[in-house]
mmCIF file with all atom_site columns, C-alpha atoms in Angstrom:
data_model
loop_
_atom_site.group_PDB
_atom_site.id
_atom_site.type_symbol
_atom_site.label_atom_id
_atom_site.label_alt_id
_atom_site.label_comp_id
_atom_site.label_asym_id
_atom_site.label_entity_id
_atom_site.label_seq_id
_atom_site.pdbx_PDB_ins_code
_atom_site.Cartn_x
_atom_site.Cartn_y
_atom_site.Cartn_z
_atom_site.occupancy
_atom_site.B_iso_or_equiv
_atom_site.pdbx_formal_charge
_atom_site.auth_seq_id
_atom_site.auth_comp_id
_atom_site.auth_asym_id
_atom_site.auth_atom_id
_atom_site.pdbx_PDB_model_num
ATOM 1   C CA . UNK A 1 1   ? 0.000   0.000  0.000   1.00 92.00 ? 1   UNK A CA 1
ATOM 2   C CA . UNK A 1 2   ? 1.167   3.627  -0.579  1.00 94.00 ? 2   UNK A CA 1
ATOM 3   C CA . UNK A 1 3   ? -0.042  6.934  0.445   1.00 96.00 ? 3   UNK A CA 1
ATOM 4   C CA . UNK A 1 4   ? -1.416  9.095  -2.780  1.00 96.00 ? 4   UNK A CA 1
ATOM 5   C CA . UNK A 1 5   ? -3.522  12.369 -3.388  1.00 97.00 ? 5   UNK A CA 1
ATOM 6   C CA . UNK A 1 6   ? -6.772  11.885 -4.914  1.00 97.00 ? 6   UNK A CA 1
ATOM 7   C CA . UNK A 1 7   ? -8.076  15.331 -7.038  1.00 97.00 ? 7   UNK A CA 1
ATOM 8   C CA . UNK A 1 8   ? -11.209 14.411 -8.107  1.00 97.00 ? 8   UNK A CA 1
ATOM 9   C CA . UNK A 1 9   ? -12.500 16.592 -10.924 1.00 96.00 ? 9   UNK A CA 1
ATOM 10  C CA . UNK A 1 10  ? -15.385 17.452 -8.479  1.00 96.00 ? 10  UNK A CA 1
ATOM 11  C CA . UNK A 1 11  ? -14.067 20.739 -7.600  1.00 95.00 ? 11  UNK A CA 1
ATOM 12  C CA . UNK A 1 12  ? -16.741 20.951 -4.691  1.00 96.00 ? 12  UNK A CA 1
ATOM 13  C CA . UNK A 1 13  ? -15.584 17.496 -3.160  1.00 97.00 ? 13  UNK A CA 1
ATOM 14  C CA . UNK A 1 14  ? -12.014 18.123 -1.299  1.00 97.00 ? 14  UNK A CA 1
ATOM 15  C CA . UNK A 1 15  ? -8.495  16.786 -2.247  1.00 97.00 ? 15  UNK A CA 1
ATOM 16  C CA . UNK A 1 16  ? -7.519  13.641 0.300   1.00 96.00 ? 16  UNK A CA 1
ATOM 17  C CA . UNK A 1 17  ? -5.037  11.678 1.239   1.00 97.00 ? 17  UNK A CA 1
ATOM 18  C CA . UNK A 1 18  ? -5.618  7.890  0.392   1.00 95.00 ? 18  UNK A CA 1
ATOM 19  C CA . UNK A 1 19  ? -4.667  4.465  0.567   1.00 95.00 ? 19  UNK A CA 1
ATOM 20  C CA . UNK A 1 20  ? -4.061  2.040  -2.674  1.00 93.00 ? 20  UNK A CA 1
ATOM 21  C CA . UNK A 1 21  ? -2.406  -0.699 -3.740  1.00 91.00 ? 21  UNK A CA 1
ATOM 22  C CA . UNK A 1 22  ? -0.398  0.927  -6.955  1.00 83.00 ? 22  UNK A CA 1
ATOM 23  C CA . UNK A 1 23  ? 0.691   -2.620 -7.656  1.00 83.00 ? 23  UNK A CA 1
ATOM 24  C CA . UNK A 1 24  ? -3.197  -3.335 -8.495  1.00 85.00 ? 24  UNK A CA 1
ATOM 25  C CA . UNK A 1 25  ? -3.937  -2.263 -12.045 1.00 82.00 ? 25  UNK A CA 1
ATOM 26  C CA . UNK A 1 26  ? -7.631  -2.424 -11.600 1.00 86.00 ? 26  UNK A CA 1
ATOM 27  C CA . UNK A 1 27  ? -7.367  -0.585 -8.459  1.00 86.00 ? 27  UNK A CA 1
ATOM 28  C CA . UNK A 1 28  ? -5.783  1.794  -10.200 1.00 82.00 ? 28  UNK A CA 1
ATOM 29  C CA . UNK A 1 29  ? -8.372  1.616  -12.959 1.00 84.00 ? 29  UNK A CA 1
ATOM 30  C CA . UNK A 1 30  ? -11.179 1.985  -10.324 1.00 84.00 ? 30  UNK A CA 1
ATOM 31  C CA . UNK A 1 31  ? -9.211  5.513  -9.471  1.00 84.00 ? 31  UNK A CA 1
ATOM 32  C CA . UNK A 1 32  ? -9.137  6.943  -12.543 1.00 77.00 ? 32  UNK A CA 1
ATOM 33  C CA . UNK A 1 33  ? -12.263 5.259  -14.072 1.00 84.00 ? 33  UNK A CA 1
ATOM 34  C CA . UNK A 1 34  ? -10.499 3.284  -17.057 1.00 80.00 ? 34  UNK A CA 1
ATOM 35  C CA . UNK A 1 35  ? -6.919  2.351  -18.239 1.00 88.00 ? 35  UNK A CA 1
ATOM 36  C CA . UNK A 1 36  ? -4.846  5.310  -16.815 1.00 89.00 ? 36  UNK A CA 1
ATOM 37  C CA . UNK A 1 37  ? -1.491  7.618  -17.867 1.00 91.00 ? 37  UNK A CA 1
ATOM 38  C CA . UNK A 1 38  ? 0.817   9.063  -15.681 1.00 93.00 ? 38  UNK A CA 1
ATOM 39  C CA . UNK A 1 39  ? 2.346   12.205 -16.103 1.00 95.00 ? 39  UNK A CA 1
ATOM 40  C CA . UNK A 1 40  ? 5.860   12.527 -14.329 1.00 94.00 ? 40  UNK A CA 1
ATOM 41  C CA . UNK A 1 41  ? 6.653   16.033 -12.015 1.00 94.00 ? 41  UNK A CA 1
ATOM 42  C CA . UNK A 1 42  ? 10.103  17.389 -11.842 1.00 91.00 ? 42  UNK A CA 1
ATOM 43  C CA . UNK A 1 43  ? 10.329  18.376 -8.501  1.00 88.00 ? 43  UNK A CA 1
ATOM 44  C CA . UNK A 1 44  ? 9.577   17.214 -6.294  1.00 92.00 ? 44  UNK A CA 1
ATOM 45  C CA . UNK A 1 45  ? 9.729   13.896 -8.181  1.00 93.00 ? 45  UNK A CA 1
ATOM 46  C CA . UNK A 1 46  ? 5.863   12.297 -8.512  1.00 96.00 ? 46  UNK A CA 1
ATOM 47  C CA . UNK A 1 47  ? 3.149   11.141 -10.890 1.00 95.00 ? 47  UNK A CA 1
ATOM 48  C CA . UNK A 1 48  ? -0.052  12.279 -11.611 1.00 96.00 ? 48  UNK A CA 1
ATOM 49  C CA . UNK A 1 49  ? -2.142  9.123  -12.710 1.00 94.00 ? 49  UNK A CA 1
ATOM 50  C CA . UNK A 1 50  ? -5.217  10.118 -14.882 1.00 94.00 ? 50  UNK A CA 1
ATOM 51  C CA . UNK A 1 51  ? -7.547  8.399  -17.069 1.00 91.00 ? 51  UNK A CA 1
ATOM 52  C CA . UNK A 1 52  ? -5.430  7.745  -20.480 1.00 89.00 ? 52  UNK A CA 1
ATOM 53  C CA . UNK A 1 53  ? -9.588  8.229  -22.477 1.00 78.00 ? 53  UNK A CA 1
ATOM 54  C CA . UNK A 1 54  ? -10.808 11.144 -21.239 1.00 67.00 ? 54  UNK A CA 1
ATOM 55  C CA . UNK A 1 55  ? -11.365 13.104 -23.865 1.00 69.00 ? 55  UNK A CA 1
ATOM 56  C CA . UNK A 1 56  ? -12.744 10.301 -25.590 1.00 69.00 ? 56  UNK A CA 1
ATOM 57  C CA . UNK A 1 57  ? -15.302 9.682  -22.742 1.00 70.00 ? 57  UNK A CA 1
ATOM 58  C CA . UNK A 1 58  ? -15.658 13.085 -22.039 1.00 83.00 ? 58  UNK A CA 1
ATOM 59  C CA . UNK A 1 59  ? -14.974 13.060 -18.388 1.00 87.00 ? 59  UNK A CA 1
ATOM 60  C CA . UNK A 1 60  ? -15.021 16.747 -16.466 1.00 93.00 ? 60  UNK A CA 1
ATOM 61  C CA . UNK A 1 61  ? -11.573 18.929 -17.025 1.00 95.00 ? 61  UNK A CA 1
ATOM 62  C CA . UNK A 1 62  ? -9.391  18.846 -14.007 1.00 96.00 ? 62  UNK A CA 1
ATOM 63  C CA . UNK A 1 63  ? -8.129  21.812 -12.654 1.00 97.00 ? 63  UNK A CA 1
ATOM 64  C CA . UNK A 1 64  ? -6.291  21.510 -9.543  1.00 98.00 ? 64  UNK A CA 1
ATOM 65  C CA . UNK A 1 65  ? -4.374  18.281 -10.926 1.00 97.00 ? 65  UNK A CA 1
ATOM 66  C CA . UNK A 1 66  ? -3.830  20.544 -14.017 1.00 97.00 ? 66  UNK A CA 1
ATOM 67  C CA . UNK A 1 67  ? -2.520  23.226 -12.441 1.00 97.00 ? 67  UNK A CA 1
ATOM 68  C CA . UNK A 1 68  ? -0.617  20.929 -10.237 1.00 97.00 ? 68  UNK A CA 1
ATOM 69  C CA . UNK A 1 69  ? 1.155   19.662 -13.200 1.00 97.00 ? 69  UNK A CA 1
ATOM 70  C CA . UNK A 1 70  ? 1.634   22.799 -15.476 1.00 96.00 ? 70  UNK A CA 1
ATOM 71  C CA . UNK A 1 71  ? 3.721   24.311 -12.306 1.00 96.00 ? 71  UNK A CA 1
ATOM 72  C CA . UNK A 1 72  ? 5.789   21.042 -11.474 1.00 95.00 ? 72  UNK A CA 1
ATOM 73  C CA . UNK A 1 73  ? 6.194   19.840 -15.404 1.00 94.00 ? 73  UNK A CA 1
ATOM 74  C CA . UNK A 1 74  ? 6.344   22.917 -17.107 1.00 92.00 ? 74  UNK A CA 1
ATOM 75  C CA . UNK A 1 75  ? 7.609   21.533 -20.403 1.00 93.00 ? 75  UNK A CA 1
ATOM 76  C CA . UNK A 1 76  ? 3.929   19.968 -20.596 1.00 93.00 ? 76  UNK A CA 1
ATOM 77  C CA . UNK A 1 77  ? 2.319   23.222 -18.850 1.00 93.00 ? 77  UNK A CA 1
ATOM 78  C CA . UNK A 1 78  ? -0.447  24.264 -21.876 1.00 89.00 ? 78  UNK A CA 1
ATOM 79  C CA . UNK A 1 79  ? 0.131   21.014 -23.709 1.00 90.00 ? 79  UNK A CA 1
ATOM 80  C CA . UNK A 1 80  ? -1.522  17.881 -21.805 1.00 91.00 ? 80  UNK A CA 1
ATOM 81  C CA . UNK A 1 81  ? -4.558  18.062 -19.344 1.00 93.00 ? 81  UNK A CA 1
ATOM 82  C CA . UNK A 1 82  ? -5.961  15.908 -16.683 1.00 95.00 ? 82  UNK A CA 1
ATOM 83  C CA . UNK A 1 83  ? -10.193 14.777 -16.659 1.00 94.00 ? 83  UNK A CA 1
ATOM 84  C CA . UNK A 1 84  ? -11.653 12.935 -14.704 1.00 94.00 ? 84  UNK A CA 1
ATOM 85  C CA . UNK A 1 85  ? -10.499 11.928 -11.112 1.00 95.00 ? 85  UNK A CA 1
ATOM 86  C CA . UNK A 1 86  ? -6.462  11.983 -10.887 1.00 96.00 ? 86  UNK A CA 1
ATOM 87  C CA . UNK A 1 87  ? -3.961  10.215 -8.725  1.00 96.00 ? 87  UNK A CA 1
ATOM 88  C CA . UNK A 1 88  ? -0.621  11.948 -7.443  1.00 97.00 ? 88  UNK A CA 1
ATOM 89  C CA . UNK A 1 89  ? 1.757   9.430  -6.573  1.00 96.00 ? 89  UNK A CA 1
ATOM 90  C CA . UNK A 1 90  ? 5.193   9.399  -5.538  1.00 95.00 ? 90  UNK A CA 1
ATOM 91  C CA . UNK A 1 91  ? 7.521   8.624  -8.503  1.00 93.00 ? 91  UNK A CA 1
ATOM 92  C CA . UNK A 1 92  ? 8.290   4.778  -9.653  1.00 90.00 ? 92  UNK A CA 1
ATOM 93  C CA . UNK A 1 93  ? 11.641  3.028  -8.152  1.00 89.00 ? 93  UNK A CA 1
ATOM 94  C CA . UNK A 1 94  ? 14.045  1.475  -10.560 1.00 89.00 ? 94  UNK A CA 1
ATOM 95  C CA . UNK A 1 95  ? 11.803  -1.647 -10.529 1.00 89.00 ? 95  UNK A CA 1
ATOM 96  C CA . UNK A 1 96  ? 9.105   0.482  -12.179 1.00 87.00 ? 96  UNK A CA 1
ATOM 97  C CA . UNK A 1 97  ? 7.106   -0.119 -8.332  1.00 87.00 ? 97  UNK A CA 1
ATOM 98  C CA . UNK A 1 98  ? 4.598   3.177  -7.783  1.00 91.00 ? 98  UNK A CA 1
ATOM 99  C CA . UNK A 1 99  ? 6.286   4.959  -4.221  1.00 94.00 ? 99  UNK A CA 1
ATOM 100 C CA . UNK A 1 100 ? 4.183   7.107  -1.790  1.00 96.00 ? 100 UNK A CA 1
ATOM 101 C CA . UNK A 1 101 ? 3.318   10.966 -3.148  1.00 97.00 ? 101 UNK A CA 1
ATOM 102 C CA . UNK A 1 102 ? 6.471   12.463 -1.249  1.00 96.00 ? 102 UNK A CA 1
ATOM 103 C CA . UNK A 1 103 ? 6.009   14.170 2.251   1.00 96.00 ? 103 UNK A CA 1
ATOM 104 C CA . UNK A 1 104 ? 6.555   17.489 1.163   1.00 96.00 ? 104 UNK A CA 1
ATOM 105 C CA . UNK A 1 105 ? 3.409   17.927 -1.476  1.00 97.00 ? 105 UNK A CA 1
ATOM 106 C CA . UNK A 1 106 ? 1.589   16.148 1.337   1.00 97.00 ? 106 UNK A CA 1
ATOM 107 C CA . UNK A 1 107 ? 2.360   18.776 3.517   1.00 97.00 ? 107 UNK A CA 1
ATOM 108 C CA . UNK A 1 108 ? 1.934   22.093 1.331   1.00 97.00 ? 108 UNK A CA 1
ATOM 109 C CA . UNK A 1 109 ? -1.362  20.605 -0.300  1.00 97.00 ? 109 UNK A CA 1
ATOM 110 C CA . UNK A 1 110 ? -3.063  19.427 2.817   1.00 97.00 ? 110 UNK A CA 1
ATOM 111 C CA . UNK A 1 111 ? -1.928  20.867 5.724   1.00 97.00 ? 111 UNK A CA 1
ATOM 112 C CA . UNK A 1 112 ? -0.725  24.222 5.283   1.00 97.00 ? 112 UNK A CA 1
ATOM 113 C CA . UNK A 1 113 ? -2.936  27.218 5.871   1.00 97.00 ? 113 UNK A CA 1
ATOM 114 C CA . UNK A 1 114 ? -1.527  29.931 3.994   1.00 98.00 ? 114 UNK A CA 1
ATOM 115 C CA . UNK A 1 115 ? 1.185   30.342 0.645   1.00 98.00 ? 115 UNK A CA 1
ATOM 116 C CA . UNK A 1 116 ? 3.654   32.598 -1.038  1.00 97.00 ? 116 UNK A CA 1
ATOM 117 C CA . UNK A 1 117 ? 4.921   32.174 -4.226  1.00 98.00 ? 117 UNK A CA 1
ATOM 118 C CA . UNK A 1 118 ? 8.408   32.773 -4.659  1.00 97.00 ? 118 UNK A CA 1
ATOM 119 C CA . UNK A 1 119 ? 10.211  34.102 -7.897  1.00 97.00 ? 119 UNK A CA 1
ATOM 120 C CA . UNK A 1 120 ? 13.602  33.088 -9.445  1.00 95.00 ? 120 UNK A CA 1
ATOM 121 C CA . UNK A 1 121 ? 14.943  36.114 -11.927 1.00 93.00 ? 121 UNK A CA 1
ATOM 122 C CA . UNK A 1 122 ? 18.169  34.713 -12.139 1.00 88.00 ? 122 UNK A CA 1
ATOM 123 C CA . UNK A 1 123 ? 19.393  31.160 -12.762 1.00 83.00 ? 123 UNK A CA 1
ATOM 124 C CA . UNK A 1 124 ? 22.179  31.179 -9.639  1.00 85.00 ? 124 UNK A CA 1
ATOM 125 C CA . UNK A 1 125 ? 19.119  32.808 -7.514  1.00 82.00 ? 125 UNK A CA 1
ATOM 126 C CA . UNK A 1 126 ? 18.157  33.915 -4.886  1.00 94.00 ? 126 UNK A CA 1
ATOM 127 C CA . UNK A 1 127 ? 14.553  33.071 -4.871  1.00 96.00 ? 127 UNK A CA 1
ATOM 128 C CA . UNK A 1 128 ? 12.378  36.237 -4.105  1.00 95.00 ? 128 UNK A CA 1
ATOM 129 C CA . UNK A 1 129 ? 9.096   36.026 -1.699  1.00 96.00 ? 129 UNK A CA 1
ATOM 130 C CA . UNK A 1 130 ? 5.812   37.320 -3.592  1.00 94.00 ? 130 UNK A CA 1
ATOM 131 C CA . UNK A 1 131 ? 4.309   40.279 -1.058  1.00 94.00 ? 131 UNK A CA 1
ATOM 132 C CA . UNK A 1 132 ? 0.821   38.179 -1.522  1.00 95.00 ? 132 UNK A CA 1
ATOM 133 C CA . UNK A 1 133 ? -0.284  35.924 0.900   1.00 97.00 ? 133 UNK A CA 1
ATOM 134 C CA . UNK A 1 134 ? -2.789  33.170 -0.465  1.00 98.00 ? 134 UNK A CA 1
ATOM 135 C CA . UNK A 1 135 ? -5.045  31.149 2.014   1.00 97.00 ? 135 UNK A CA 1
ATOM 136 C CA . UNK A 1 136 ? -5.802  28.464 -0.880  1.00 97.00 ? 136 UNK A CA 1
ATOM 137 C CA . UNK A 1 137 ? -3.361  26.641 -2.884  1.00 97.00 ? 137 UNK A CA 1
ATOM 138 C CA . UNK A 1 138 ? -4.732  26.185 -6.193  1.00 97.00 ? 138 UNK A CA 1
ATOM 139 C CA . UNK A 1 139 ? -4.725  30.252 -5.998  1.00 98.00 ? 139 UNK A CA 1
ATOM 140 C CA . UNK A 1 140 ? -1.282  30.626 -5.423  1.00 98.00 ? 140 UNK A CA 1
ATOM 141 C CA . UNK A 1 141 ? -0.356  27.836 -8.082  1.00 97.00 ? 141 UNK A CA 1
ATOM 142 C CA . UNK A 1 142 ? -2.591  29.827 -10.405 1.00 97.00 ? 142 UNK A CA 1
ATOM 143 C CA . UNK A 1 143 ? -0.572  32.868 -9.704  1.00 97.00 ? 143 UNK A CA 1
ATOM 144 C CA . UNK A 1 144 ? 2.810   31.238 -10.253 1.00 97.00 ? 144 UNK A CA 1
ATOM 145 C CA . UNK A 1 145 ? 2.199   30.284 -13.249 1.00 97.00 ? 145 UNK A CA 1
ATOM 146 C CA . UNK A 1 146 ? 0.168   33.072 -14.530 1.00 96.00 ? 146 UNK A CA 1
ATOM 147 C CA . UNK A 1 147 ? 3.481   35.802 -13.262 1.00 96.00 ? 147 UNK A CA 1
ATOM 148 C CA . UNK A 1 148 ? 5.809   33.149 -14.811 1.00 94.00 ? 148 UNK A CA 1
ATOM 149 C CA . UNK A 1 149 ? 4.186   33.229 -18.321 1.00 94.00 ? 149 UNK A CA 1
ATOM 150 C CA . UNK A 1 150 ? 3.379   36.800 -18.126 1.00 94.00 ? 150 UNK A CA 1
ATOM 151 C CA . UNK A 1 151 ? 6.508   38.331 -17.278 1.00 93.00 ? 151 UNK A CA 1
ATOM 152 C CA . UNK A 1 152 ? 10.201  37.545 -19.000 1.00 92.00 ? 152 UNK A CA 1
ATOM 153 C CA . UNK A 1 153 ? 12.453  38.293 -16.514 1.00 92.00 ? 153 UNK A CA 1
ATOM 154 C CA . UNK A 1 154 ? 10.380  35.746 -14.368 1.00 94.00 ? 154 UNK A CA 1
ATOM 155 C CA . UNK A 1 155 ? 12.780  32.440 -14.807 1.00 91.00 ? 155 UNK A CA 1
ATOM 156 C CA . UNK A 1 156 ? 10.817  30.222 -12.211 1.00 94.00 ? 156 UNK A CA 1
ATOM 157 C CA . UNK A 1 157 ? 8.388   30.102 -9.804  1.00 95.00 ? 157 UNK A CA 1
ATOM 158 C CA . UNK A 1 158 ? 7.487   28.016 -7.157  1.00 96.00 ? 158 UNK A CA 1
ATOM 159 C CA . UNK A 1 159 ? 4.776   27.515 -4.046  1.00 97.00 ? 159 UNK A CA 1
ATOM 160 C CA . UNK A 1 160 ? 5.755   27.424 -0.673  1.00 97.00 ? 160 UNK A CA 1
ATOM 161 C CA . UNK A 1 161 ? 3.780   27.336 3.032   1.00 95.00 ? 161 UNK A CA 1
ATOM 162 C CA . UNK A 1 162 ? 4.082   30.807 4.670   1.00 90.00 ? 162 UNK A CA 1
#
């Protein structure tokens, strides 16, 4: 069993922490309601699982797994999104074995309070805090990403608990 993050598409039913057996395809099925994708994050290393015939079935867009993704795989940021319910996951192991979602998106998705967004203008840093303080995630990931396509001198951007 690991420890994931289930987004259902819902946005009115509430992120959770859950229990699965990754090594169960049709668990994983049940999840994602059909054969599934995943969708790797750069940092901090994890999956997003989603249903691989969404669009095909048309299941409801996703937007907090979206947004999720477009700010921690940026090369796919306006180029893949998620419908239906998704699954973040920690990333495989060498085996190709699903690991827990890791600790630290555990944390700043379901128990911290309030955000900043900080901004990188330079490659060699430092990172600068946002004056904005956001009491909802998705609204700070929103912002990153918005500030970080908007503005060139904007090189990264990333969430953090405040």
């Amino acid at each position: 069993m690991i420890t994931g993050i289930l987004f259902p598409a819902d946005e009115e039913a509430p992120i959770s922490k859950v229990e699965v057996d990754a090594e169960n395809v049709e668990v994983m099925q049940g999840i994602v309601e059909g054969k599934f994708e995943a969708h790797n994050l750069d940092s901090p290393p994890a999956s997003i699982f989603s249903n691989d015939g969404a669009m095909l079935w048309s299941l409801p867009f996703n937007l907090r797994a979206t947004v999720l993704l477009w700010q921690h795989a940026k090369e796919l940021r306006g180029n893949v999104y998620i419908s239906g319910d998704a699954l973040l996951t920690g990333m495989p192991d060498r085996r190709g074995i699903t690991k827990s979602v890791p600790q630290e998106l555990v944390k700043l998705l379901l128990e911290t309070e309030t955000y900043h967004v900080e901004f990188l203008h330079r490659p060699d840093g430092p990172w600068q805090t946002s004056k904005t303080t956001f009491t909802d995630w998705l609204e700070a990931y929103n912002y990153a990403i918005v500030q970080e396509e908007t503005f060139a001198t904007i090189s990264g951007a990333r969430v953090v608990g405040a």
